[in-house]
Amino acid sequence: MTPDGAMKERAARVIAECRQIATFTEEPGRITRRFLTPPVRDVYAHLSQRMRALGMAVHVDAAGNLRGLWQAGGKEPRKRLMLGSHIDTVPDAGAFDGVLGVVLGLQWVALAQEINLPLAIEVIAFSEEEGVRFGVPFIGSRAVAGRFDPSLLALKDADGVTVESALRAFGLDPAKIPDAVLDPATVAFVEIHIEQGPLLEAEDLSLAAVTGIVGQTRLDLKFSGQANHAGTTPMRLRHDALAGAAEWISSVESLALTTDSLVATVGKALVEPNAGNVIPGSAQVSLDLRHANDSVRIAAAEALLQQASAISARRGLTAAWNYKMNQPAVPMDERLTAFLAESMESAGLPAKRMASGAGHDAMVMAAAVPTAMLFLRSPGGISHHPDESVREPDVEAALLAGRGFLERLAAESR
Amino acid sequence: MTPDGAMKERAARVIAECRQIATFTEEPGRITRRFLTPPVRDVYAHLSQRMRALGMAVHVDAAGNLRGLWQAGGKEPRKRLMLGSHIDTVPDAGAFDGVLGVVLGLQWVALAQEINLPLAIEVIAFSEEEGVRFGVPFIGSRAVAGRFDPSLLALKDADGVTVESALRAFGLDPAKIPDAVLDPATVAFVEIHIEQGPLLEAEDLSLAAVTGIVGQTRLDLKFSGQANHAGTTPMRLRHDALAGAAEWISSVESLALTTDSLVATVGKALVEPNAGNVIPGSAQVSLDLRHANDSVRIAAAEALLQQASAISARRGLTAAWNYKMNQPAVPMDERLTAFLAESMESAGLPAKRMASGAGHDAMVMAAAVPTAMLFLRSPGGISHHPDESVREPDVEAALLAGRGFLERLAAESR
C-alpha cells in the first residue's frame, strides 16, 4: 500500500498530468477543446496509454466517450464502480475543470489495485459536458445514462456540422449509441471535480462531499413602459421600464440574501431603445434561481414574479415572463456520500458537505445509478478561466479520501 | 384686422399646411427629412411661394437656411423681429416638430401686416436642428448666431459625404457662411414649437411661455465587479455589478422625484458578459440630468456620483464615470417672455410659464439676440413619432397670443 508520504508526490503528478493534457487544444496559447475536435484524439491517445499501463481494456463508445475497464484479479467481478468526468472544455478554459476527475480517477484505480478492491472499475472520460459546440450539454453522459434523445443528432454547430456528422467524422457509428449505456453491473458512479466556486476557500477546506445538484429555474422577464423624451417628461408622468427593472433586481438580491442557501442572479439586461436621452420603453432581464430544495426555489420564483407584477402595477408598466428552465434538484446517493464524508474524516479532514450550484455529469448519471461527487477547493473560486487551479495538498487529500472510500466499498462488498 | 372668428379657420390652414409639408420626405410613407436632402428643396419651393405671397424677399443663406424678409411699409425700419424654427426632421417623424414654428411664423407676418407693425420681420426656416445626418445639431442656427465652427464642415454623414460637400451639392458656398449671421438690426427672436412633452396636456393648457432651456449633464458610469458563476457563488461572496447599478438607478429616480423640477434618466444599460448564468462583471449606465437652475443640476450630479461611490464601496465594486456633456441652462429674455405671457392672458388663457426640457434653436440664438419661445400643447406628449399632433384650438390660441405679442412689440417701438 502506498505510504502516505508518497501521496504528495502522486498529487504533484496529477497536477502535472492535467497541465500536460491542457496542451491538447484547438487554439494555441489558450485551452479550448470542444466535443470531438482534433485535440480530443490527442487526449484519448494520452489517456489510453495511461489506462493500458494500469492493465485496463480501452475503447471509445459510440457517443465518443473514452472508457477504460479494470477487472480485479483478471476475472469479471459481479460489481462495477464507475469513475470519471468530462474532457471537453469551454473556450479559453482552465486545465482542471473535468480533466481532474479523469486523471484522479486513474489514480484511484491504482489505489484500488493496491487494496485489491473486489469490484471492477470503469474510468470514463465523457466526450461532451459543456454544451459549447452544439449548445446542448451532457451529450456524453446522456448516452451512458441511457437518456440520449436521437433528435440531438440533428443539432448543428456554428459551421453547420451536425452531431451525427461529427460522430461519423470521428470514426463512430451513431446507430450504436444505445450500446454506450452503462453496464448493468455498475453499482456506483463517482465524479471528482473542482468546486468552481469560492465556498471551500472561504472556509479553508480542501474537500467537500456533494449532497446534491441544486434545482434551477431560469426565466426571462420583460418590463414594458413608455419610451419618452428624457428632457420633456416630468418624473411623475413617466413609465420607465428600466427604473422598474432596477427596483425588481434589488428585490431579487434582497430575497436571496435573506433565504438560506438560495442564489439568485440577474445576469442579463437588454434595454430599448437604450439611448441616454430616451426614457427606457422596455427592459428585459433574466433570472437564474438555484436551491437544493425544490420547494424553496419554486416559492422564491413565485414571490419574485408577484413582486414584478406589483412593481409594474404601481409604475404603470407591464411585466411578462417566460420560463426557460425549471429543473428539479438532483440529490446524490446518501450511502456513497456518507462513505466520502467518513473517508474525509478518516483522513483528518472535516466531513464538509455542500450542494453543487453548477450542473455536472453526476446529475445525469444519478438518474441511472447511485452517484456521488467529491469537490476539491477552487483557489480564488476561479473556473472557466486560464487562472483556474488546484492546490497540491487538496489533491493529496482527494487521494487519501479516495483510498478511504475504496476501502469502505471493499468492506461492504466482501 | 382679422376678426377672432377667422382665427379658427386660419388655425385649420396652419395644420393642413404642416401636413402638406410632411409629404416632402426622403422615405415614402414616413416623414424623414434630413439636412439638405432633396425634399428640403420641395419644402423651400413651397415656403418661398408663401413668403412671396406675403410680400417677402426670399433667399437661402450659405448654411442652407431659407430666409424671407418682410419690410414694413416697403422701407427698411430700424428694427427687425426674427421668427422661425427648423424644417429638418428625425427619421419617421411627425408633421409639426419645427415646421409648425415656420408656418405659424408666416401667419404672424400676416397678423403683423394687419396691425402695421413698425418692425421688419424675418422668417427663418433653419436647415438643420436635429443632428441626424451629421451627428451634430443646430448647424443652421449656429451660422445665424455667428457660432458656426468651420471644423463642422469636415463632419461626414453615413455615406461619407461631408457638410462642405453637401452644402456645395445644394448650390451653396461654404465660404459665405459668416454672411449668414443675423442682421444687427435684429432685436428679438421668437421660436414657436410644440412642447414635445406631456406637461401642458396634464394641466389642460394650450400654451406656455418658455422661461428657459434647462441645463443638461450627461455622463456614462461604469460599475465594475467580478463576473462569476451564478450557481456556485454564494450571495455574500458576490461583487455583482448589475445589482450595484440597479441600486444606483433607484437612487437616481428617488433624488429626481424629491427635487422640484429635476428630471433624471438612466436610458442606457450595458451589462458584461450579459449571460443569464453569469454574475455581471460590469454594468455601464448613462445618466441624463436636466434642470433650469444650474446649481441644482450640478449638486444633483455630485450627490449621485457620491452615492455611486458609496454603493460601490459597500459592495466591493468600483465606479468610474466620465462626463459627456455639461451644458448650462439658457434663460429666455425676460421682457419678451413677459410679452408672451401677457398676450396669453389678454387672449383669455392662463399665463403659464415653463422651462423647456429639450434643446431648441432658441437656445443657440439666445447667445446672439434677446430670444423667447412659445410652446403649444403636444397631445399625448407625443413627438418624434408619426402620431405627433397639434390641436386646432391650441393653434388658434397661438395666433391670438401672437397678435397680442406683436401689438406689445409695436406699442414699445412706436
PDB file of C-alpha atoms in Angstrom, chain B residues 1 7 10 81 83 104-105 107-115 117 121 190 192 207 336 339-347 349 374 376 394-410:
ATOM      1  CA  MET B   1     -57.773  93.327 -38.597  1.00  0.00           C
ATOM      2  CA  MET B   7     -58.632  82.684 -36.392  1.00  0.00           C
ATOM      3  CA  ARG B  10     -56.564  80.168 -40.055  1.00  0.00           C
ATOM      4  CA  LEU B  81     -38.011  90.748 -35.444  1.00  0.00           C
ATOM      5  CA  LEU B  83     -39.358  84.314 -36.228  1.00  0.00           C
ATOM      6  CA  LEU B 104     -47.068  79.896 -37.702  1.00  0.00           C
ATOM      7  CA  GLY B 105     -44.286  82.472 -38.168  1.00  0.00           C
ATOM      8  CA  GLN B 107     -49.157  83.676 -40.068  1.00  0.00           C
ATOM      9  CA  TRP B 108     -47.659  86.086 -37.561  1.00  0.00           C
ATOM     10  CA  VAL B 109     -46.304  88.082 -40.529  1.00  0.00           C
ATOM     11  CA  ALA B 110     -49.866  88.335 -41.869  1.00  0.00           C
ATOM     12  CA  LEU B 111     -51.025  89.490 -38.420  1.00  0.00           C
ATOM     13  CA  ALA B 112     -48.152  91.996 -38.273  1.00  0.00           C
ATOM     14  CA  GLN B 113     -49.193  93.402 -41.629  1.00  0.00           C
ATOM     15  CA  GLU B 114     -52.744  93.860 -40.324  1.00  0.00           C
ATOM     16  CA  ILE B 115     -51.568  95.888 -37.319  1.00  0.00           C
ATOM     17  CA  LEU B 117     -46.072  96.525 -37.089  1.00  0.00           C
ATOM     18  CA  ILE B 121     -39.900  90.606 -39.778  1.00  0.00           C
ATOM     19  CA  VAL B 190     -39.153  84.128 -31.223  1.00  0.00           C
ATOM     20  CA  ILE B 192     -42.876  78.756 -31.724  1.00  0.00           C
ATOM     21  CA  LEU B 207     -49.786  77.398 -24.484  1.00  0.00           C
ATOM     22  CA  LEU B 336     -40.045  89.078 -24.452  1.00  0.00           C
ATOM     23  CA  PHE B 339     -44.884  89.906 -23.561  1.00  0.00           C
ATOM     24  CA  LEU B 340     -45.815  86.325 -24.478  1.00  0.00           C
ATOM     25  CA  ALA B 341     -47.321  85.621 -21.052  1.00  0.00           C
ATOM     26  CA  GLU B 342     -49.289  88.893 -21.045  1.00  0.00           C
ATOM     27  CA  SER B 343     -50.550  88.168 -24.563  1.00  0.00           C
ATOM     28  CA  MET B 344     -51.753  84.754 -23.454  1.00  0.00           C
ATOM     29  CA  GLU B 345     -53.663  86.383 -20.592  1.00  0.00           C
ATOM     30  CA  SER B 346     -55.155  89.006 -22.937  1.00  0.00           C
ATOM     31  CA  ALA B 347     -56.360  86.109 -25.113  1.00  0.00           C
ATOM     32  CA  LEU B 349     -55.524  81.939 -21.347  1.00  0.00           C
ATOM     33  CA  LEU B 374     -43.852  79.828 -27.205  1.00  0.00           C
ATOM     34  CA  LEU B 376     -48.085  74.561 -27.872  1.00  0.00           C
ATOM     35  CA  ASP B 394     -54.194  75.482 -29.467  1.00  0.00           C
ATOM     36  CA  VAL B 395     -53.000  76.797 -32.845  1.00  0.00           C
ATOM     37  CA  GLU B 396     -55.815  79.343 -32.703  1.00  0.00           C
ATOM     38  CA  ALA B 397     -54.590  80.336 -29.234  1.00  0.00           C
ATOM     39  CA  ALA B 398     -51.064  80.709 -30.620  1.00  0.00           C
ATOM     40  CA  LEU B 399     -52.409  83.067 -33.299  1.00  0.00           C
ATOM     41  CA  LEU B 400     -54.288  85.170 -30.729  1.00  0.00           C
ATOM     42  CA  ALA B 401     -51.267  85.255 -28.424  1.00  0.00           C
ATOM     43  CA  GLY B 402     -49.115  86.146 -31.449  1.00  0.00           C
ATOM     44  CA  ARG B 403     -51.275  89.122 -32.291  1.00  0.00           C
ATOM     45  CA  GLY B 404     -51.036  90.295 -28.694  1.00  0.00           C
ATOM     46  CA  PHE B 405     -47.273  89.841 -28.701  1.00  0.00           C
ATOM     47  CA  LEU B 406     -46.879  91.837 -31.919  1.00  0.00           C
ATOM     48  CA  GLU B 407     -49.131  94.587 -30.551  1.00  0.00           C
ATOM     49  CA  ARG B 408     -46.962  94.846 -27.431  1.00  0.00           C
ATOM     50  CA  LEU B 409     -43.830  94.968 -29.579  1.00  0.00           C
ATOM     51  CA  ALA B 410     -45.450  97.639 -31.757  1.00  0.00           C
TER      52      ALA B 410
END
